[in-house]
Coordinates of C-alpha atoms in Angstrom, one line a residue:
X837 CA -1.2 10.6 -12.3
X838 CA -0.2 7.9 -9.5
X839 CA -1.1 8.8 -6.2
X840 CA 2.5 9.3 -5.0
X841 CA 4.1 11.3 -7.8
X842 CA 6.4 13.7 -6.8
X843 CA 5.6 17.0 -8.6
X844 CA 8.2 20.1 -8.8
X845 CA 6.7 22.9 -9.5
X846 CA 9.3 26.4 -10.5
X847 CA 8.7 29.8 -9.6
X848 CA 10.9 31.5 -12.4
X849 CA 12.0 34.9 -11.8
X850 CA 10.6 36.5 -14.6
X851 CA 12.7 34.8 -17.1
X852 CA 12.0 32.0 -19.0
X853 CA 15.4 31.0 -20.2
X854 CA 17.3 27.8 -19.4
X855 CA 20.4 28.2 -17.4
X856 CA 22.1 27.0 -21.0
X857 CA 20.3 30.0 -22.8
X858 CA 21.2 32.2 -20.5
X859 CA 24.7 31.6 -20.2
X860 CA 24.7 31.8 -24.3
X861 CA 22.9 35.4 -24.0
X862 CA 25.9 36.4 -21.4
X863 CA 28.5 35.5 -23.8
X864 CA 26.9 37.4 -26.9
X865 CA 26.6 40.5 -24.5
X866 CA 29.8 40.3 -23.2
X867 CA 31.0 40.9 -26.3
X868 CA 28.9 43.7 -27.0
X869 CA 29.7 47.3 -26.6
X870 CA 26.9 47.0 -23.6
X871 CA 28.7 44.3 -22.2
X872 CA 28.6 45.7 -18.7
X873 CA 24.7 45.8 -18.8
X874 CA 24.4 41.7 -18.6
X875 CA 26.5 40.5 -15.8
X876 CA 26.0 37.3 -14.2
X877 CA 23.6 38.7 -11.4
X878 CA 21.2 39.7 -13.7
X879 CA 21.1 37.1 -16.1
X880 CA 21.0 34.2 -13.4
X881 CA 18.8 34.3 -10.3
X882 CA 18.1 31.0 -8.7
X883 CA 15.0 29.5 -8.8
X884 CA 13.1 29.2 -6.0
X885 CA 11.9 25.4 -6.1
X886 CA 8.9 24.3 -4.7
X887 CA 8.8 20.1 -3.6
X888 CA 5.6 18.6 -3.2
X889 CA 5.0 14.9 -2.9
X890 CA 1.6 14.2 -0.8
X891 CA -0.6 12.1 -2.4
X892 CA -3.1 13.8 -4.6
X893 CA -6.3 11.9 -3.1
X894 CA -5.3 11.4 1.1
X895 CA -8.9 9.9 1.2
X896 CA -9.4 5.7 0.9
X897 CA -11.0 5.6 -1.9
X898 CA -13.4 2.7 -3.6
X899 CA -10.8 3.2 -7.0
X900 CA -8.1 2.4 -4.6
X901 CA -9.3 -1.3 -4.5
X902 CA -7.7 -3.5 -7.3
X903 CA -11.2 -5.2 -8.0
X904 CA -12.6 -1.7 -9.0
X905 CA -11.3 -1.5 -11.7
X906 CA -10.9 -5.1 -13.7
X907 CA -12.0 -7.0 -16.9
X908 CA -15.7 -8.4 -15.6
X909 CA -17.7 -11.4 -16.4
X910 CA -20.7 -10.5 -17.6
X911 CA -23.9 -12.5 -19.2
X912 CA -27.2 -10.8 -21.3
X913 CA -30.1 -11.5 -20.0
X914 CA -31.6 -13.8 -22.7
X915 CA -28.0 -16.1 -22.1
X916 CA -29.2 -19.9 -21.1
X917 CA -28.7 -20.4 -17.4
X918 CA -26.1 -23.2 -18.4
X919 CA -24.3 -20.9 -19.9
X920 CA -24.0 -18.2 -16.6
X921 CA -23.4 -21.7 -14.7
X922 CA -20.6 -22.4 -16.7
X923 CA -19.0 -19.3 -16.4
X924 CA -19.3 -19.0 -12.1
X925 CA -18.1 -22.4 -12.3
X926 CA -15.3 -21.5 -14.7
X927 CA -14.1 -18.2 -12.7
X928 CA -14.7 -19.8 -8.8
X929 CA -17.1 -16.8 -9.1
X930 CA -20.4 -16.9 -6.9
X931 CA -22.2 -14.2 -8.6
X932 CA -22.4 -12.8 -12.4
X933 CA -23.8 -9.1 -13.5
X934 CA -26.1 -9.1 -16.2
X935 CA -25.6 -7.0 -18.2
X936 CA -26.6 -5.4 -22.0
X937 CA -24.4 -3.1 -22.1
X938 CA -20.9 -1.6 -20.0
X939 CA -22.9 0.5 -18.6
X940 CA -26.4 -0.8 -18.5
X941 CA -26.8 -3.5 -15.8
X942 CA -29.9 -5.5 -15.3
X943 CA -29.5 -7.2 -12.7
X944 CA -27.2 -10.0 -10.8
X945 CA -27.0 -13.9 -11.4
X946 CA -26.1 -16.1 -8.1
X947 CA -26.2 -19.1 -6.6
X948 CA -28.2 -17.4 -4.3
X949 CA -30.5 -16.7 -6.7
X950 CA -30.7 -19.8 -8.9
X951 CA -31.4 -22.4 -6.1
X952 CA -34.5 -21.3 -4.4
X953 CA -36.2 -21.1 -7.8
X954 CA -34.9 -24.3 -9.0
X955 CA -36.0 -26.3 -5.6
X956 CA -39.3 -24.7 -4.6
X957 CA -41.1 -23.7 -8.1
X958 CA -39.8 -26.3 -10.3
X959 CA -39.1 -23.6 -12.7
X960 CA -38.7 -25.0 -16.3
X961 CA -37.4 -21.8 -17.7
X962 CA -33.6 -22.0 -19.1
X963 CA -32.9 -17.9 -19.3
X964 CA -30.9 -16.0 -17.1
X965 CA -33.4 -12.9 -16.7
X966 CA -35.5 -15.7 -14.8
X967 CA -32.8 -15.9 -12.3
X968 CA -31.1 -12.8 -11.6
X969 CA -31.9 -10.3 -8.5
X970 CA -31.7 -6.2 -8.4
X971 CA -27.9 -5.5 -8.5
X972 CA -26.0 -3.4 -5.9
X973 CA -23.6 -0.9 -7.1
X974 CA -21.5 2.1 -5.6
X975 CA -19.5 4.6 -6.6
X976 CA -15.5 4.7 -8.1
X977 CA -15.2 7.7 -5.7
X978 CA -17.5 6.6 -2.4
X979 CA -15.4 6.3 0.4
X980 CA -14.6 2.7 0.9
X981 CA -15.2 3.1 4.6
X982 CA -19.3 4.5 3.8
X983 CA -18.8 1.0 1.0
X984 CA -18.0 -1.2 3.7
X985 CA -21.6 -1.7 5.2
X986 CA -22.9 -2.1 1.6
X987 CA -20.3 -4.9 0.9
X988 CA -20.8 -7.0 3.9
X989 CA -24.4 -7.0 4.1
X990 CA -24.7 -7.5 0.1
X991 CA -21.5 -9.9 0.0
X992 CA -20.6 -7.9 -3.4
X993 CA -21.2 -4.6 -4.8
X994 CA -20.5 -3.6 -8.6
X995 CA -18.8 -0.2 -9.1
X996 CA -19.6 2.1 -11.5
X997 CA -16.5 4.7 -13.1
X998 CA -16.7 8.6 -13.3
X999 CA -17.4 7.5 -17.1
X1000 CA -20.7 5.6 -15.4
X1001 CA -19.1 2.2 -16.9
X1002 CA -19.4 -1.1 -14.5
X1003 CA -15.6 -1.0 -14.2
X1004 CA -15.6 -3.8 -11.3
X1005 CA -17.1 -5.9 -8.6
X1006 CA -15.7 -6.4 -5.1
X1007 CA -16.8 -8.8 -3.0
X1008 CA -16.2 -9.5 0.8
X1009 CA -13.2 -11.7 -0.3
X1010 CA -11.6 -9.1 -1.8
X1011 CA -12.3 -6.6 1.3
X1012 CA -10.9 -9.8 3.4
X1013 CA -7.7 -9.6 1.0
X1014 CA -6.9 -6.0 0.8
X1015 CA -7.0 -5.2 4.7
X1016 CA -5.2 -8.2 5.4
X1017 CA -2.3 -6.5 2.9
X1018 CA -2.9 -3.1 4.0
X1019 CA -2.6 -4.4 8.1
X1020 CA -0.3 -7.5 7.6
X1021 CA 2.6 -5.6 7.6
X1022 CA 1.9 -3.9 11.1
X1023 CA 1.5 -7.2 12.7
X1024 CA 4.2 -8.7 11.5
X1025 CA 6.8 -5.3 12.4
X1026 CA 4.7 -5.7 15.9
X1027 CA 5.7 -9.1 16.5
X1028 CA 9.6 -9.1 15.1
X1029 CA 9.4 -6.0 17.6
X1030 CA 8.8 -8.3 20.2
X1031 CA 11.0 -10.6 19.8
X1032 CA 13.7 -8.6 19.8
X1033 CA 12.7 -7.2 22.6
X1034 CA 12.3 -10.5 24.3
X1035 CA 15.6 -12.0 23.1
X1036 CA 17.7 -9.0 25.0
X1037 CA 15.2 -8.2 28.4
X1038 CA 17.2 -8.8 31.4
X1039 CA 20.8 -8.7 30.1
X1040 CA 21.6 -5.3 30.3
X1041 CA 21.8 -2.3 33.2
X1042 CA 20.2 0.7 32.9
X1043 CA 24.0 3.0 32.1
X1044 CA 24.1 0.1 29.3
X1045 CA 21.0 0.6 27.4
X1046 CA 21.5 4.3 27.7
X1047 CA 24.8 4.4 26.1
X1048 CA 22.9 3.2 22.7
X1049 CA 20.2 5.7 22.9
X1050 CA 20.6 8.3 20.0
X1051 CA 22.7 11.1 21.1
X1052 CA 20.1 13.7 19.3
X1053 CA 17.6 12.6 21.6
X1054 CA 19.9 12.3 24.9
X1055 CA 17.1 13.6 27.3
X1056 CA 14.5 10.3 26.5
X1057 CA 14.1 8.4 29.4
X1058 CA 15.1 5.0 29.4
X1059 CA 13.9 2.2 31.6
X1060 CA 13.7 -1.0 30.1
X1061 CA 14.0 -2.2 26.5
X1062 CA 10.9 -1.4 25.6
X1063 CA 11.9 2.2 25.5
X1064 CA 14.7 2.0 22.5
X1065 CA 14.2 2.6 19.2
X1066 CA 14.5 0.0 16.4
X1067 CA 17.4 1.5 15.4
X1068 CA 18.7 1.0 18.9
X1069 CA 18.2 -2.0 18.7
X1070 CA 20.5 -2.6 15.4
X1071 CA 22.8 -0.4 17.4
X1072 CA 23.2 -2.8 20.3
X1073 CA 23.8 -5.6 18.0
X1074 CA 26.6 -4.1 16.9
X1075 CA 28.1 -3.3 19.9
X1076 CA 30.8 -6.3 20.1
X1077 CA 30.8 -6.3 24.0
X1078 CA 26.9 -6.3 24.1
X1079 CA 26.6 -8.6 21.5
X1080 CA 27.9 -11.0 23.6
X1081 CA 25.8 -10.4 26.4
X1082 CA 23.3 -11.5 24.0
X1083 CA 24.4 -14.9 24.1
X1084 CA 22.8 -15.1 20.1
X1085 CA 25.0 -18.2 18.8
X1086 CA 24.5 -16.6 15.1
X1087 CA 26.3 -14.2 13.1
X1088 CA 26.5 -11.1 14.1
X1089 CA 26.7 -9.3 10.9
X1090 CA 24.6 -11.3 8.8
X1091 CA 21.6 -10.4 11.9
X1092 CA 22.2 -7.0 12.3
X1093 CA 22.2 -6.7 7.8
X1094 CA 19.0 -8.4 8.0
X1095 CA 17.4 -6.4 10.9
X1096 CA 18.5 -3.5 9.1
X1097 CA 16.4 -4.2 6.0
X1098 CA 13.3 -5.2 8.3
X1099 CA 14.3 -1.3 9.6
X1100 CA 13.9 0.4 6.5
X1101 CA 10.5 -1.3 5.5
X1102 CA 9.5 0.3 8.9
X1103 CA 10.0 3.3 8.1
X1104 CA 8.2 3.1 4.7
X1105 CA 5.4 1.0 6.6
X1106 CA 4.8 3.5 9.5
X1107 CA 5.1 6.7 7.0
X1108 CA 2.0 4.9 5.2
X1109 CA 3.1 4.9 2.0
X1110 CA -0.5 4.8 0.2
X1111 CA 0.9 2.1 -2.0
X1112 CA 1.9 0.1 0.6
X1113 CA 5.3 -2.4 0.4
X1114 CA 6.5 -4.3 -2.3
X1115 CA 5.5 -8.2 -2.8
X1116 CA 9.5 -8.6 -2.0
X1117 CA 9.2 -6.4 1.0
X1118 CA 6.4 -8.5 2.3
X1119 CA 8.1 -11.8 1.5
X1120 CA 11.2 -10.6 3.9
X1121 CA 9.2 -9.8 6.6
X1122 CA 7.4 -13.2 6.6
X1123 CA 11.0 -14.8 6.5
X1124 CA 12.4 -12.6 8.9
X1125 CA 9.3 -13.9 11.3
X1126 CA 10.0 -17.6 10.7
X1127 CA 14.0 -16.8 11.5
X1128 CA 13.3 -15.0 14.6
X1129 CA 11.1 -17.7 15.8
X1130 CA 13.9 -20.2 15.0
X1131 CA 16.2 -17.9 17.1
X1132 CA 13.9 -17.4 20.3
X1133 CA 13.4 -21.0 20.2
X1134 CA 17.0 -22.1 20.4
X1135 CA 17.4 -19.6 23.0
X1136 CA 15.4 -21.1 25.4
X1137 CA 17.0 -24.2 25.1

């Protein structure tokens, strides 16, 4: 099951009939001589309908990684040392498991490990066994937080299923990779932030920024920009009077549609979806960055 199905779960009130059942049973016994016996009311309660949607596992897991789970590389241990070469050189790879079996792992092949025996004990042997090191390996369901020391001092763990396959490897690339998508998208809301911010400091008076505030939340207190809400900020932009005060020689409407979009992956961002946002999400958000920057530095000219 994905980690954020939505599951509805029904509390049925003693009768297991489908509204369409029911409503055929209510016809049949309004026709009866005991007609009076099945009225609507007791035929049809509602159902009392229970939403949940939380993720089933709120814990980072090591199966939450992409690498964890992946078609490996692998060589046996009686493979020639060409041919394990071959294949890191093929895949960019800088280390192989070696392995007999899915789930039987003898050890690890690296570059690491092939160079010190090849320059200091002129080693004429041509098998991998000859070259491979202990192998490091942790656990589908570890915590990838009790993984990361593992990973970093190792360069590379393998990870073993709940089936006790070798279903992946991650290295500190990957780490490198996934935190830069899990975090990317908070810097770059942070920084579009900012630049909004910056492109409307010092135009407007107190009485002005307070007549955008949300009326729901009328009793915030309002200083200085820095205190409205992103969608405060679309709200201003709207304004015709305080868009001008803006001075923005763009389009109003095409700005304001574009901020809004960068709005709604804010809300999806800062919720913490646990799959995170879309490639196509992440794409606007990089474009929205470059266009800002275009914008603040017209402005200052």
């Amino acid at each position: 099951m994905p980690l954020d199905a939505k599951i509805t779960i029904y509390a049925p009130p003693g009768n297991d009939a489908t509204p369409h059942e029911a409503g055929e049973c209510l016809d049949e016994a309004t026709e009866s001589s005991n007609a009076e016996l099945a009225t609507p009311e007791t035929v049809f309660q509602p159902h009392d309908e229970l939403i949940s949607s939380a993720v089933s596992e709120p814990a980072f897991r090591v199966s939450r990684l992409e690498a964890s789970d992946v078609k490996l590389v692998t060589v046996k241990p009686d493979a020639t040392l060409t041919e394990a070469i071959t294949l890191m050189l093929r895949h960019d790879y800088s280390q192989l498991p070696v392995m007999t079996s899915e789930r039987d792992v003898k050890g690890v092949i690296s570059w690491e490990s092939i160079a010190p025996i090849l320059a200091l004990t002129k080693s004429e042997s041509a098998v991998v066994r000859d070259y491979m090191k202990p192998h490091r390996e942790i656990n589908a369901s570890d915590s990838i937080f009790s993984a990361l020391p593992r990973i970093i001092e190792y360069a590379y763990v393998l990870v073993r299923s709940s089936d006790q396959r070798i279903s992946g490897i991650i290295t500190t690339t990957d780490l490198s990779s996934q935190f830069r998508q899990l975090s990317e998208p908070f810097l770059l809301l942070s920084e579009i932030e900012n630049h909004i911010r910056k492109l409307i400091d010092g135009k407007f008076t107190k009485d002005e920024l307070v007549s955008i505030v949300n009326p729901s939340d009328s009793e915030r207190v309002i200083e200085s920009v820095a205190d409205l809400t992103f969608g405060e900020y679309i709200r201003l932009f709207e304004n015709p009077e305080l868009w001008k005060k803006t001075e923005l020689q763009i389009d109003k409407k095409i700005f304001t549609k574009e901020l809004d979009k960068v709005r709604i992956i804010r809300n999806d961002v800062m919720h913490f979806d646990p799959d995170g946002i879309s490639k196509e999400n992440h794409e606007l958000l990089h474009n929205f960055v470059r266009f800002i920057h275009t914008i603040q530095s017209l402005s200052r000219k």
